[in-house]
Coordinates of C-alpha atoms in Angstrom, one line a residue:
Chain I
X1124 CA 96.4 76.9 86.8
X1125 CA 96.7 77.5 90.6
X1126 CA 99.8 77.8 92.3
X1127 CA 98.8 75.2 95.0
X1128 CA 98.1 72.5 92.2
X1129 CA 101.6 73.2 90.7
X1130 CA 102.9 72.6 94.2
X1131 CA 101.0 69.7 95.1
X1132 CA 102.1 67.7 92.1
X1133 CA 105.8 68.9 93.0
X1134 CA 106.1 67.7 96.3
X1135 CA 106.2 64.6 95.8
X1136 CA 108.7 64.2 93.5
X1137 CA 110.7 66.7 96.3
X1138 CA 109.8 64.0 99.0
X1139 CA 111.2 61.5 96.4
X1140 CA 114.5 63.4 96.2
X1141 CA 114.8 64.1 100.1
X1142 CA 113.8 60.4 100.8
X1143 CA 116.8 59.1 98.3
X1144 CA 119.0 62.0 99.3
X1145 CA 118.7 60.7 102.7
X1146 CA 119.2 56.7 102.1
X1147 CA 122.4 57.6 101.3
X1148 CA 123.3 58.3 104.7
X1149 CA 121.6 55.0 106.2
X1150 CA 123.4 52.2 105.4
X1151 CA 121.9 48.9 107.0
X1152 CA 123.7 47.3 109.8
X1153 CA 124.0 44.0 111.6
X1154 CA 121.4 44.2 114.6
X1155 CA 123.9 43.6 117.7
X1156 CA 121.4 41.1 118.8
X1157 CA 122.2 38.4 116.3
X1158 CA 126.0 37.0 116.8
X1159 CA 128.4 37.5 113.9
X1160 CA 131.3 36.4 112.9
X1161 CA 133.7 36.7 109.8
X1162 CA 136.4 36.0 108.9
X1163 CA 138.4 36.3 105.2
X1164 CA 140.8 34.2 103.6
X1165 CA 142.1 33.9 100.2
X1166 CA 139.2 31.6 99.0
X1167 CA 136.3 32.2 100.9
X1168 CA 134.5 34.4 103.2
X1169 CA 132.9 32.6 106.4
X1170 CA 130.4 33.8 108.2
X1171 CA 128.0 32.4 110.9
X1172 CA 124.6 33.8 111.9
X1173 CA 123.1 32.5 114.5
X1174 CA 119.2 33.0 115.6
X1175 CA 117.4 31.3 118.3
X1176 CA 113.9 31.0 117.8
X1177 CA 111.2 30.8 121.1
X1178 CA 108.9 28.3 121.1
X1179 CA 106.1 31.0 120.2
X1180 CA 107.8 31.9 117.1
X1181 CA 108.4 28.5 115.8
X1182 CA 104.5 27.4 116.8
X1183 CA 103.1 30.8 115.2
X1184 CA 105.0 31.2 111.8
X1185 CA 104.6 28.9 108.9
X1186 CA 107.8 29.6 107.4
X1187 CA 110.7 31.5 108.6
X1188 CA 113.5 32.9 106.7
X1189 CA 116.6 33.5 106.9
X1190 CA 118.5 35.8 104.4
X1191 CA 122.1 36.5 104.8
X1192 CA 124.0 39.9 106.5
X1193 CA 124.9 40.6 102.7
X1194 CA 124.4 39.2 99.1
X1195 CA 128.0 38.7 99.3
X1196 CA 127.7 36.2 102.3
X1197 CA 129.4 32.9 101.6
X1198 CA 129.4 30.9 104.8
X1199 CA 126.8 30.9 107.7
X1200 CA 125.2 28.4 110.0
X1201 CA 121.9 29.3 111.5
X1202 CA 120.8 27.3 114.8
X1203 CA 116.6 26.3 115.4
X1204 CA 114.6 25.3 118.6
X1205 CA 114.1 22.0 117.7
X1206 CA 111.7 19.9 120.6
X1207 CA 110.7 16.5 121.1
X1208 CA 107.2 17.4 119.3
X1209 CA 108.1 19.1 116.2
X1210 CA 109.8 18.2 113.3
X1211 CA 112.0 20.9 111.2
X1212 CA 112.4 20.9 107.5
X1213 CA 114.5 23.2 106.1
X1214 CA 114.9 24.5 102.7
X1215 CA 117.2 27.0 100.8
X1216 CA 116.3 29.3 97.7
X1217 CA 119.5 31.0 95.6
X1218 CA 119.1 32.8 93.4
X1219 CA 122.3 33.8 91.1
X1220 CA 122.4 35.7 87.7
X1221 CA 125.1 32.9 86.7
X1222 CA 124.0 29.2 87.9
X1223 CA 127.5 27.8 86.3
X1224 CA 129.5 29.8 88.8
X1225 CA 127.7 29.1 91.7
X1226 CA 127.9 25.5 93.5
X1227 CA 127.1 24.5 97.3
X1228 CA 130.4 23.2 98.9
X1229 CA 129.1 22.0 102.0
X1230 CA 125.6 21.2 103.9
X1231 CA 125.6 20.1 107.0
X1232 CA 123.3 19.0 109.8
X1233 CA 124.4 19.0 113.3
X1234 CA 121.6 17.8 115.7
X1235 CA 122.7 18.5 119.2
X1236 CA 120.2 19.2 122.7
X1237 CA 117.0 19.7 120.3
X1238 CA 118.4 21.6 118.0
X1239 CA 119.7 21.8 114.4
X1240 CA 122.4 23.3 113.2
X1241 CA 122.9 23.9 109.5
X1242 CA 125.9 25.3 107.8
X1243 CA 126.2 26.6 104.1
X1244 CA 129.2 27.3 101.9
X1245 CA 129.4 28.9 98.6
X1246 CA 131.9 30.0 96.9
X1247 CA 133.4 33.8 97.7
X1248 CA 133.1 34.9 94.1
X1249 CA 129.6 34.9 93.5
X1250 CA 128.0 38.2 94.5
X1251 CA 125.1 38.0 93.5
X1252 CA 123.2 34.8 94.7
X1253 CA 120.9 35.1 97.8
X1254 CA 120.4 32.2 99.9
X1255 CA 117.3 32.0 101.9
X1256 CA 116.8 29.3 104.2
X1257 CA 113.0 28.6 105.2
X1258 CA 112.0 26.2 107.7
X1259 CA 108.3 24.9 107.2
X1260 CA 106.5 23.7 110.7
X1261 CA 104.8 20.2 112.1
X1262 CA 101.7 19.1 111.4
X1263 CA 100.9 21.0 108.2
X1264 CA 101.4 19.5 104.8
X1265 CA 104.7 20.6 104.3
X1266 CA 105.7 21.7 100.8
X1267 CA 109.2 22.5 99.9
X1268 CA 109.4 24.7 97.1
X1269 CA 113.1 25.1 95.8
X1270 CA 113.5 27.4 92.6
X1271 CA 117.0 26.4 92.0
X1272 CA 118.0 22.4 91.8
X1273 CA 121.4 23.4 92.8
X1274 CA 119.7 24.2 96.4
X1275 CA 118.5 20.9 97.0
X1276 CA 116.9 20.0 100.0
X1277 CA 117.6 18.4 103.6
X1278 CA 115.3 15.7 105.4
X1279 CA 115.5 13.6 108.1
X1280 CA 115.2 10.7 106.7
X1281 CA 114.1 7.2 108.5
X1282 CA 115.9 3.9 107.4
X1283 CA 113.8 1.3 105.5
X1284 CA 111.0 4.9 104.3
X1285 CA 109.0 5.8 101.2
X1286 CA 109.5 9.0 99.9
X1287 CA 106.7 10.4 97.3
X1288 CA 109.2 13.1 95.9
X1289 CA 107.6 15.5 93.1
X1290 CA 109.8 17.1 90.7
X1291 CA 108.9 20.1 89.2
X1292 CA 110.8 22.2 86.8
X1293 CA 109.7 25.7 86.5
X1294 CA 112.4 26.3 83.6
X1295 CA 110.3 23.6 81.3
X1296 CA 111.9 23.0 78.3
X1297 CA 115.1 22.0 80.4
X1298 CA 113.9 18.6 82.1
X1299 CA 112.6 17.0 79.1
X1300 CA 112.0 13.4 78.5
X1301 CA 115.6 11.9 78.1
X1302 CA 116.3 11.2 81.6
X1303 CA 115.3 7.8 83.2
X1304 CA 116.1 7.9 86.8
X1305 CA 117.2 10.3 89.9
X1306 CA 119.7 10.1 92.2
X1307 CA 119.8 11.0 95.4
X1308 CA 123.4 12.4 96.8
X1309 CA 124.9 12.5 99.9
X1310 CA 127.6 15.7 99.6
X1311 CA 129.4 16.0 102.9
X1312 CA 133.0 16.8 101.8
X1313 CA 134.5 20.3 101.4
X1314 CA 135.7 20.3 97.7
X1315 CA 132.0 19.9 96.8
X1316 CA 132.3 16.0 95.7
X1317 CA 129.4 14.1 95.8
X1318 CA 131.1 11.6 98.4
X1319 CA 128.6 8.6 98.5
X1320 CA 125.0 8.6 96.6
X1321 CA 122.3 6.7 98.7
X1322 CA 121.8 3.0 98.6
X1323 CA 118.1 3.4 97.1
X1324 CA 116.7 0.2 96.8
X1325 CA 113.5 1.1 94.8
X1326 CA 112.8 4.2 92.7
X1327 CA 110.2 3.8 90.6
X1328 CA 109.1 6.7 88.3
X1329 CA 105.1 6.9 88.7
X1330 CA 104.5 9.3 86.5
X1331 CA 106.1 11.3 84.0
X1332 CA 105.1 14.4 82.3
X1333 CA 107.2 17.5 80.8
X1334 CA 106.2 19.4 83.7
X1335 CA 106.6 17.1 86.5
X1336 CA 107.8 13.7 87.9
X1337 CA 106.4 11.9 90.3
X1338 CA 108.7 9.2 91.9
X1339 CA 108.7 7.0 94.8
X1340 CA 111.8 5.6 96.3
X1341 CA 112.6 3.3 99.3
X1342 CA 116.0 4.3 100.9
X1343 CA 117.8 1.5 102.4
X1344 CA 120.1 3.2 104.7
X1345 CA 119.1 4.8 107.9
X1346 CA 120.9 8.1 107.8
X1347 CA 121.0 11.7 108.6
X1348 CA 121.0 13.3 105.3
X1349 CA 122.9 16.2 104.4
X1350 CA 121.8 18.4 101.5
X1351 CA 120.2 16.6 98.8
X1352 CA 120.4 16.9 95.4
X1353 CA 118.5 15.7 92.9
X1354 CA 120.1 14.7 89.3
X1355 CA 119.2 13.3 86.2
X1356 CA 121.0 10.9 84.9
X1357 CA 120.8 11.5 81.1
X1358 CA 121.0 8.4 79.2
X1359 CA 122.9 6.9 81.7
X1360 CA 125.0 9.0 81.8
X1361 CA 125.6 11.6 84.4
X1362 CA 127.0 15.4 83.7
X1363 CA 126.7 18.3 85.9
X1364 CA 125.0 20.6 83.1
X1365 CA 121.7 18.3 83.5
X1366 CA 121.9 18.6 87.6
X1367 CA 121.4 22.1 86.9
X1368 CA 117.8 21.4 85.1
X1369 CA 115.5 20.0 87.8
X1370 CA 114.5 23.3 88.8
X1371 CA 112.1 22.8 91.3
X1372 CA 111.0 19.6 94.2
X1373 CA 107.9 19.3 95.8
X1374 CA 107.9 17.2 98.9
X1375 CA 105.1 16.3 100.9
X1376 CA 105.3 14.2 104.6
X1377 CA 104.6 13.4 108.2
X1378 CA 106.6 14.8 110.9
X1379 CA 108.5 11.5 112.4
X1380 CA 107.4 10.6 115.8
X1381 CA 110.0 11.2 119.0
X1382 CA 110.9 7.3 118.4
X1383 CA 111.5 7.2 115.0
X1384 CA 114.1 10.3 115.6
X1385 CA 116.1 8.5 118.5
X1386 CA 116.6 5.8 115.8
X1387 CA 117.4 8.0 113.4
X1388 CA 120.0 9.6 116.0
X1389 CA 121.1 6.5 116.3
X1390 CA 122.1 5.1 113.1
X1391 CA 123.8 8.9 112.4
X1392 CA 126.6 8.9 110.7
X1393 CA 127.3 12.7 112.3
X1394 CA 128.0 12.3 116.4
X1395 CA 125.8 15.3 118.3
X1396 CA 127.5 18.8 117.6
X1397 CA 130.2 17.0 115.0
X1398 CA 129.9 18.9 111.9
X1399 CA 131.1 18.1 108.3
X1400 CA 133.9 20.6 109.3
X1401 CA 134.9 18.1 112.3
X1402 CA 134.9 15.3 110.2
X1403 CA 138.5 14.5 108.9
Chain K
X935 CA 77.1 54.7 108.8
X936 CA 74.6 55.2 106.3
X937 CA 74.8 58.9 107.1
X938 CA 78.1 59.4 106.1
X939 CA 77.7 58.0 102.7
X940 CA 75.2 60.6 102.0
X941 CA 76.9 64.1 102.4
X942 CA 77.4 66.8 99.5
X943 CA 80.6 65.6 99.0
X944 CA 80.1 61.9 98.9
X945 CA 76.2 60.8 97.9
X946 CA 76.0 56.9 97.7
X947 CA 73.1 56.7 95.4
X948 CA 74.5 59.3 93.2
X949 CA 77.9 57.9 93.3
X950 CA 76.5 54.8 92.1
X951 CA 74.3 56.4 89.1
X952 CA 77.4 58.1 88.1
X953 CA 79.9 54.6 88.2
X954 CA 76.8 53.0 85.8
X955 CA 76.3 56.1 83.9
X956 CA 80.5 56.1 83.2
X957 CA 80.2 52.4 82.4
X958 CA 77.9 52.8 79.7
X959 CA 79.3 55.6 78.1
X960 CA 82.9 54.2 77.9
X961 CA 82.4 50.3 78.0
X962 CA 83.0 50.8 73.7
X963 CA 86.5 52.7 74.9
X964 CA 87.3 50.1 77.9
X965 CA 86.1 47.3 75.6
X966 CA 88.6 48.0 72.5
X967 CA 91.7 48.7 75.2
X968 CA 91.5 45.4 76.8
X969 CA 90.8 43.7 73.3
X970 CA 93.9 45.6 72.4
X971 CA 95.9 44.5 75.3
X972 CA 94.4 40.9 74.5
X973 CA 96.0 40.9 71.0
X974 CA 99.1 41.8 72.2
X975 CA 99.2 39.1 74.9
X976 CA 98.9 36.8 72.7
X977 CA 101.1 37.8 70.0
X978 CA 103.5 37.9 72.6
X979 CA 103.3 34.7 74.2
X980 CA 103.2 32.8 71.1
X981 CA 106.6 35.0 69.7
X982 CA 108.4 34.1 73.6
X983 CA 107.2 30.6 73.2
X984 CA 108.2 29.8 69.5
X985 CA 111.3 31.5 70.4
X986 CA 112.2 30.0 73.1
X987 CA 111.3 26.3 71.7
X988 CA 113.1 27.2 69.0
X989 CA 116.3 28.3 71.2
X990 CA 116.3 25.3 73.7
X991 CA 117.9 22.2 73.0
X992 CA 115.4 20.0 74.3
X993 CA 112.2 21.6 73.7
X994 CA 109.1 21.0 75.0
X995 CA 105.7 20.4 72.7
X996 CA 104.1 24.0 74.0
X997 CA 104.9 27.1 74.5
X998 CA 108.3 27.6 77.0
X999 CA 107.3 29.8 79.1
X1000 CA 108.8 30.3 82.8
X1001 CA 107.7 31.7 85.6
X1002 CA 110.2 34.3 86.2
X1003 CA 109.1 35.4 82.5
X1004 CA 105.7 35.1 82.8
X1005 CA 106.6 37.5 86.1
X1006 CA 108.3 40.4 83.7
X1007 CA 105.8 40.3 81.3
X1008 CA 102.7 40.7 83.8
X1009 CA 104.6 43.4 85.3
X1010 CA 105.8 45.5 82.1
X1011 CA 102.1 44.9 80.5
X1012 CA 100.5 46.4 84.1
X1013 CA 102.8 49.0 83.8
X1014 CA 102.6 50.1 80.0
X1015 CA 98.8 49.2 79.5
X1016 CA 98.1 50.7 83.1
X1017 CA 99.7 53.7 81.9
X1018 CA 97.9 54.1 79.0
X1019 CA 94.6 53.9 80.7
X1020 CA 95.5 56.2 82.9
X1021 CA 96.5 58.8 80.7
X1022 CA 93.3 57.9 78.8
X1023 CA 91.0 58.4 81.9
X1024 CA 90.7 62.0 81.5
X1025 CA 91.6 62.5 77.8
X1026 CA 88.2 63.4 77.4
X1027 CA 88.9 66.7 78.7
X1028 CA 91.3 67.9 76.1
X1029 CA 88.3 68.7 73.7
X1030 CA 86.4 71.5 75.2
X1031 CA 82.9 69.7 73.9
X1032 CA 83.3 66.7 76.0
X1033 CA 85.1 68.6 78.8
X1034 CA 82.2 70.9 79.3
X1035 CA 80.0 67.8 79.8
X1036 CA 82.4 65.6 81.6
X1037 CA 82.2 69.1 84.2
X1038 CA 79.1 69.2 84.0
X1039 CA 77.9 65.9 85.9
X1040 CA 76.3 66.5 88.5
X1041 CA 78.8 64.7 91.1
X1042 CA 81.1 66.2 93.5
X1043 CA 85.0 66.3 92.5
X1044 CA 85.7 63.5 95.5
X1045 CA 83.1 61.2 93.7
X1046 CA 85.0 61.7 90.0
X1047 CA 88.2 61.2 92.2
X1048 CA 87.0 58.0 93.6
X1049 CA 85.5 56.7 90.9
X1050 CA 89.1 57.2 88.9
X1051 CA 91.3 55.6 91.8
X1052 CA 88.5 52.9 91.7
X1053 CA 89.0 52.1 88.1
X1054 CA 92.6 52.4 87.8
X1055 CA 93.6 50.5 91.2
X1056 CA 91.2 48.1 91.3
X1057 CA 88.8 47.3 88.4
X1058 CA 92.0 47.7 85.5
X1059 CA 94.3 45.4 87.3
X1060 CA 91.7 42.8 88.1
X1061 CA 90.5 42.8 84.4
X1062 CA 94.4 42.8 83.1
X1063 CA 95.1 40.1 85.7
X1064 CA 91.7 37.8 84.4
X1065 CA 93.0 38.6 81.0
X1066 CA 96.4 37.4 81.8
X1067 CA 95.6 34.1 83.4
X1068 CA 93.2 33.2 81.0
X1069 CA 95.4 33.9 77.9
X1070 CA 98.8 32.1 79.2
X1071 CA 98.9 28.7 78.0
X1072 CA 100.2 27.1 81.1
X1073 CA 98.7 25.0 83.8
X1074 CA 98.2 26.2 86.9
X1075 CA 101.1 25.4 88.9
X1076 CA 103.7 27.1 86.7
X1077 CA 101.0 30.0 86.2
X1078 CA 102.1 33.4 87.5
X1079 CA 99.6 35.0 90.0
X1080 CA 100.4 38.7 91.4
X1081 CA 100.8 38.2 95.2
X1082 CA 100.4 34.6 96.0
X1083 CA 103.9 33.6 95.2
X1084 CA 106.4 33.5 98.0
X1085 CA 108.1 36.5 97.5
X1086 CA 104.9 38.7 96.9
X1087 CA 106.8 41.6 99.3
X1088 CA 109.2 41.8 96.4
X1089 CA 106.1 42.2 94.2
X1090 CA 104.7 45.0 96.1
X1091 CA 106.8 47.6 94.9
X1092 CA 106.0 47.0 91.0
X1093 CA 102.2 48.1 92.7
X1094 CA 103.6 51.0 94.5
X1095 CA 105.2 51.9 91.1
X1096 CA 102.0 51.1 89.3
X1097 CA 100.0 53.5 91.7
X1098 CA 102.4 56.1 91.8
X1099 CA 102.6 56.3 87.8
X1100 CA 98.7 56.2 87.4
X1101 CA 98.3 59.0 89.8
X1102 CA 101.1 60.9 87.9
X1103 CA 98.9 60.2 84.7
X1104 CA 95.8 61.3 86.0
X1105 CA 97.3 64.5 87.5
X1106 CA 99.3 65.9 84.2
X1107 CA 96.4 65.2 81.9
X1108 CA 94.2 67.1 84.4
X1109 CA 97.1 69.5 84.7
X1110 CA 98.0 70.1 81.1
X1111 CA 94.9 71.2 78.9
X1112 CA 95.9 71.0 75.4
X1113 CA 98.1 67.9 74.0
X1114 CA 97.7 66.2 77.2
X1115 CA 98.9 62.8 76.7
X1116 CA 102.2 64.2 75.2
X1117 CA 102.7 66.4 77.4
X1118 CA 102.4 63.7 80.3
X1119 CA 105.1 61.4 78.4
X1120 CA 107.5 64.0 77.7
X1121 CA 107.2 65.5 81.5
X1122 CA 108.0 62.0 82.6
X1123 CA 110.4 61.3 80.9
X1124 CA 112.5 64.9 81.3
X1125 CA 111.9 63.6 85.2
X1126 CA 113.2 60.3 84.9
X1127 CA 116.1 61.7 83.1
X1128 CA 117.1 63.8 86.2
X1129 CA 116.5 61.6 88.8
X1130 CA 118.6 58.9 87.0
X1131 CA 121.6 62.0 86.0
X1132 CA 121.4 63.4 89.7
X1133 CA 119.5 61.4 92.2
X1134 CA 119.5 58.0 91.6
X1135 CA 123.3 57.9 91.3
X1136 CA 123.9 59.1 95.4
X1137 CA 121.0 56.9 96.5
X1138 CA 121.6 54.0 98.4
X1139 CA 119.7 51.6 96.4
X1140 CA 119.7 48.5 99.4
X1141 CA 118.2 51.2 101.5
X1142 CA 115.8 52.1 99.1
X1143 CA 114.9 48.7 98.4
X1144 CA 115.4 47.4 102.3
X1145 CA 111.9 46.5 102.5
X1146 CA 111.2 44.7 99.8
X1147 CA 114.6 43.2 99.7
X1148 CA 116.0 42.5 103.1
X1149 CA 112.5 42.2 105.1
X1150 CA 114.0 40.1 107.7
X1151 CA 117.9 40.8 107.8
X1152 CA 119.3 41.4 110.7
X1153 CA 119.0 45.5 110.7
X1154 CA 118.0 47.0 114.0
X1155 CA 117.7 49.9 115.8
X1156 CA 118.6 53.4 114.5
X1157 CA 119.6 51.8 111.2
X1158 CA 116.3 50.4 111.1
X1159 CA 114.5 53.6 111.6
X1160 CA 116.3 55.4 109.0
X1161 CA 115.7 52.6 106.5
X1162 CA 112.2 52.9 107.3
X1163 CA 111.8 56.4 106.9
X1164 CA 113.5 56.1 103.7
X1165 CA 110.5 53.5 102.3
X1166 CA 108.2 56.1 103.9
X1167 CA 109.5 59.1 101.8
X1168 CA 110.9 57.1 99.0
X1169 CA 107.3 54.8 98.5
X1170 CA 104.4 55.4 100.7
X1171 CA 104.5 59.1 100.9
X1172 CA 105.0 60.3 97.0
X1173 CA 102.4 57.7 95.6
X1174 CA 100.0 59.5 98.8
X1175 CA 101.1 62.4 97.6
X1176 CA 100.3 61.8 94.2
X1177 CA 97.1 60.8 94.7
X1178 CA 96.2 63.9 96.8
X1179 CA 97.2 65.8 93.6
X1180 CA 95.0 64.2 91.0
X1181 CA 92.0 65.5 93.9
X1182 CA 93.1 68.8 93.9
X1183 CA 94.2 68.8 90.1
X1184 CA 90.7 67.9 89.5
X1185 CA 89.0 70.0 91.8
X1186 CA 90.8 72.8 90.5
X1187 CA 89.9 72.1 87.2
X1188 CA 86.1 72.1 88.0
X1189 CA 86.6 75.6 88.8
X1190 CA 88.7 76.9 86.3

């Protein structure tokens, strides 16, 4: 056997050592170019990221995201370009070894000079979960994929409009065929109560399956939502275990015109750059 | 163009004649490893789904089987099976009848070469992948397919493990002459042991995992750089590497 081929199949396995010898040394930083701030307390760790995006960004990408400084990241608010013509949706994805432990305190929108503010809290203790936050552009069919019910989903919402809302669960033998309606909540407080669900004046399940549900509901106030979540209510009966089963949401709509977003400013319950935090 | 395809070392015609001529003499071999891996698919989706069904509460009339499993099992059967072909690519060798007319063929060492990289990177994980979709019992929408789903970056470093480990299969069994296949496994495994004793324990495994993990965090500048060079020499460069090897491992053994 030649020396050569001996040492050929070697160095790779000594690139392998030198390249993890040498990650050791590079910890990954915080670019200077994003502002961030922390602060600890007992409870919880906040944090606030905060990225601008130029128009060319937002126009060119499909989806952005967003993942926080650290897995260990419990607070942050990220900021969009948000003009007259487009329409933002924004999604979140967490993931977490243990779904029991880990719970969304707050969600918040805070639309202020064209552009939306959205601020996160989870609990301190959970290390492990990664929250991505994607925001899918105008006039595209916009699909909102969220692996984890407990992420819900945020949507300006116009008083008095239909919503086609598509349930998927990718865990499948979890959403099975005992629940009879969804409920759409409106969490906005800090202890992670679900303050006030929405006056829905019409849900109608369309079609039901094991793997999906199809549902269309009229909402009959005209607000800004914060985070939704969707739960089922089991027999009439609401507990937290089955929130955790609707896995997945599919959501497909227009982008609201310039008119139909002043009157959704309008009927706000959140005043321009008031957070949930503001609120008393 | 044309011109470069037809040099001593690379002879398109030829190339082709030998792909068809390989084809026909292993299709039995290739036939009765998929048919295997077939088998074992199924066996193994009908245990996860009457397990599961039998574990959940409120259980579904099919198969439970979610994505984020159907995900682990593509993977582990891409790695095991992929590893298996590999190590069975050039088993042929080990027995000096077959070897002398294996070295015989009148193609150029580059042409075996690409041919191999041809039918471990591409043909076996398109045929395991077919296999795959067509055997899971699920429809589409909660069907696992490599590389469409979100997170595909995540995904690419199962492939750069997959094309590092087939190139380290291809290269021992050229390497080692006699026992080839056992020799491979218990090489690999005496390495994995002391890069998990005395390497992997001083790595920085967000680093080593920075582009598949944190793609778009925040990291700039020198940190970035670093992080970088670290995917370079931890991923690109040893499954390069590797590949580079199982040419010269093979030209070397034309010769010998």
């Amino acid at each position: 056997m030649k020396k050569t081929t001996i040492a050929l199949f070697m160095l790779p396995f000594i690139v392998l050592c030198a390249g993890l010898f040498f990650s050791s040394y590079t910890p990954p930083q915080v670019s200077s170019k994003h502002s961030v701030t922390s602060q600890d307390d007992k409870k919880k760790k906040v944090q606030t990221l905060t990225r601008t995006l130029s128009a060319a960004q937002i126009a060119n990408a499909n989806h952005i995201h967003f993942l926080p400084t650290s897995h260990k990241d419990s607070w942050f608010s990220i900021t969009v370009e948000f003009n007259e013509q487009d329409n933002i949706v924004i999604t979140q994805k967490i993931s977490d070894d243990d779904r029991k432990q880990f719970d969304i305190n707050r969600a918040s929108i805070d639309i202020n000079n064209g552009s939306i503010n959205i601020q996160q809290e989870t609990p301190a203790d959970t290390s492990h979960h990664v929250l991505i936050l994607s925001i899918s552009l105008p006039r595209r069919n916009w699909t909102i994929d969220v692996d984890d019910s407990l992420g819900g989903f945020v949507k300006l919402i116009n008083a008095g409009e239909a919503v086609d809302l598509t349930l998927i669960s990718r865990d499948i033998g979890k959403i099975t065929g005992h629940f009879n309606h969804l409920v759409l909540w409106q969490r906005r407080d800090s202890d992670s109560h679900y303050v006030s669900d929405l006056e829905i004046s019409d849900a109608t399940i369309r079609h039901f399956s094991y793997y999906s549900t199809k549902l269309r509901l009229t909402l009959g106030k005209g607000v800004v939502m914060d985070a939704l979540d969707l739960h089922c209510d089991k027999d009439g009966e609401f507990t937290l275990e089955e929130t955790v089963t609707v896995l997945g949401a599919n959501m497909t709509w227009q982008p609201l015109t310039a008119a139909q977003r002043a009157r959704l400013l309008k009927h706000s319950p959140l005043q321009p750059s008031q957070t949930a935090e503001d609120k008393p | 163009m044309f011109i470069l395809f037809n040099t001593q070392t690379f002879h398109w015609p030829r190339f082709c004649h030998y792909a068809r001529a390989h084809f026909r003499e292993q299709k039995r071999k290739y036939f009765w490893h998929f048919a295997v891996i077939a088998l074992l698919c199924l066996l193994l989706l009908l245990l996860t789904g009457t397990l599961t069904n039998t574990l959940s509460e409120n259980r579904p009339p099919y198969p439970y089987f979610p994505m984020s499993l159907q995900q682990t099992v593509y993977y582990s059967g891409l790695l095991i099976t992929g590893g298996v072909f590999a190590l069975r690519y050039f088993a042929d060798l080990a027995r000096s009848e077959s070897a002398l007319l294996w070295l015989m063929q009148p193609v150029s060492a580059f042409e075996k070469w690409l041919l191999s990289a041809m039918l471990t990177l591409v043909f076996y994980p398109l045929v395991y992948t077919l296999l795959f979709i067509i055997l899971t019992p699920m429809p589409w929408m909660w069907l696992f397919i490599p590389l469409v789903q979100s997170d595909s970056s995540t995904e690419l470093k199962y492939w750069l493990i997959y094309w590092g480990m087939t190139a380290y299969a291809l290269t021992t069994t050229l390497i080692f002459k006699r026992h080839p296949i056992i020799k491979s496994i218990t090489l690999g495994f005496v390495i994995y042991l002391l890069f998990k004793l005395f390497i992997l324990s001083s790595a920085n495994m967000d680093t080593v995992y920075f582009y598949f993990d944190n793609k778009e965090t925040t990291v700039s500048g020198a940190s970035l750089i670093k992080a970088y060079l670290v995917t370079l020499s931890v991923w690109i460069l040893p499954v390069t590497l590797l590949w580079t090897s199982v040419f010269y491992s093979l030209k070397n053994r034309e010769l010998s």
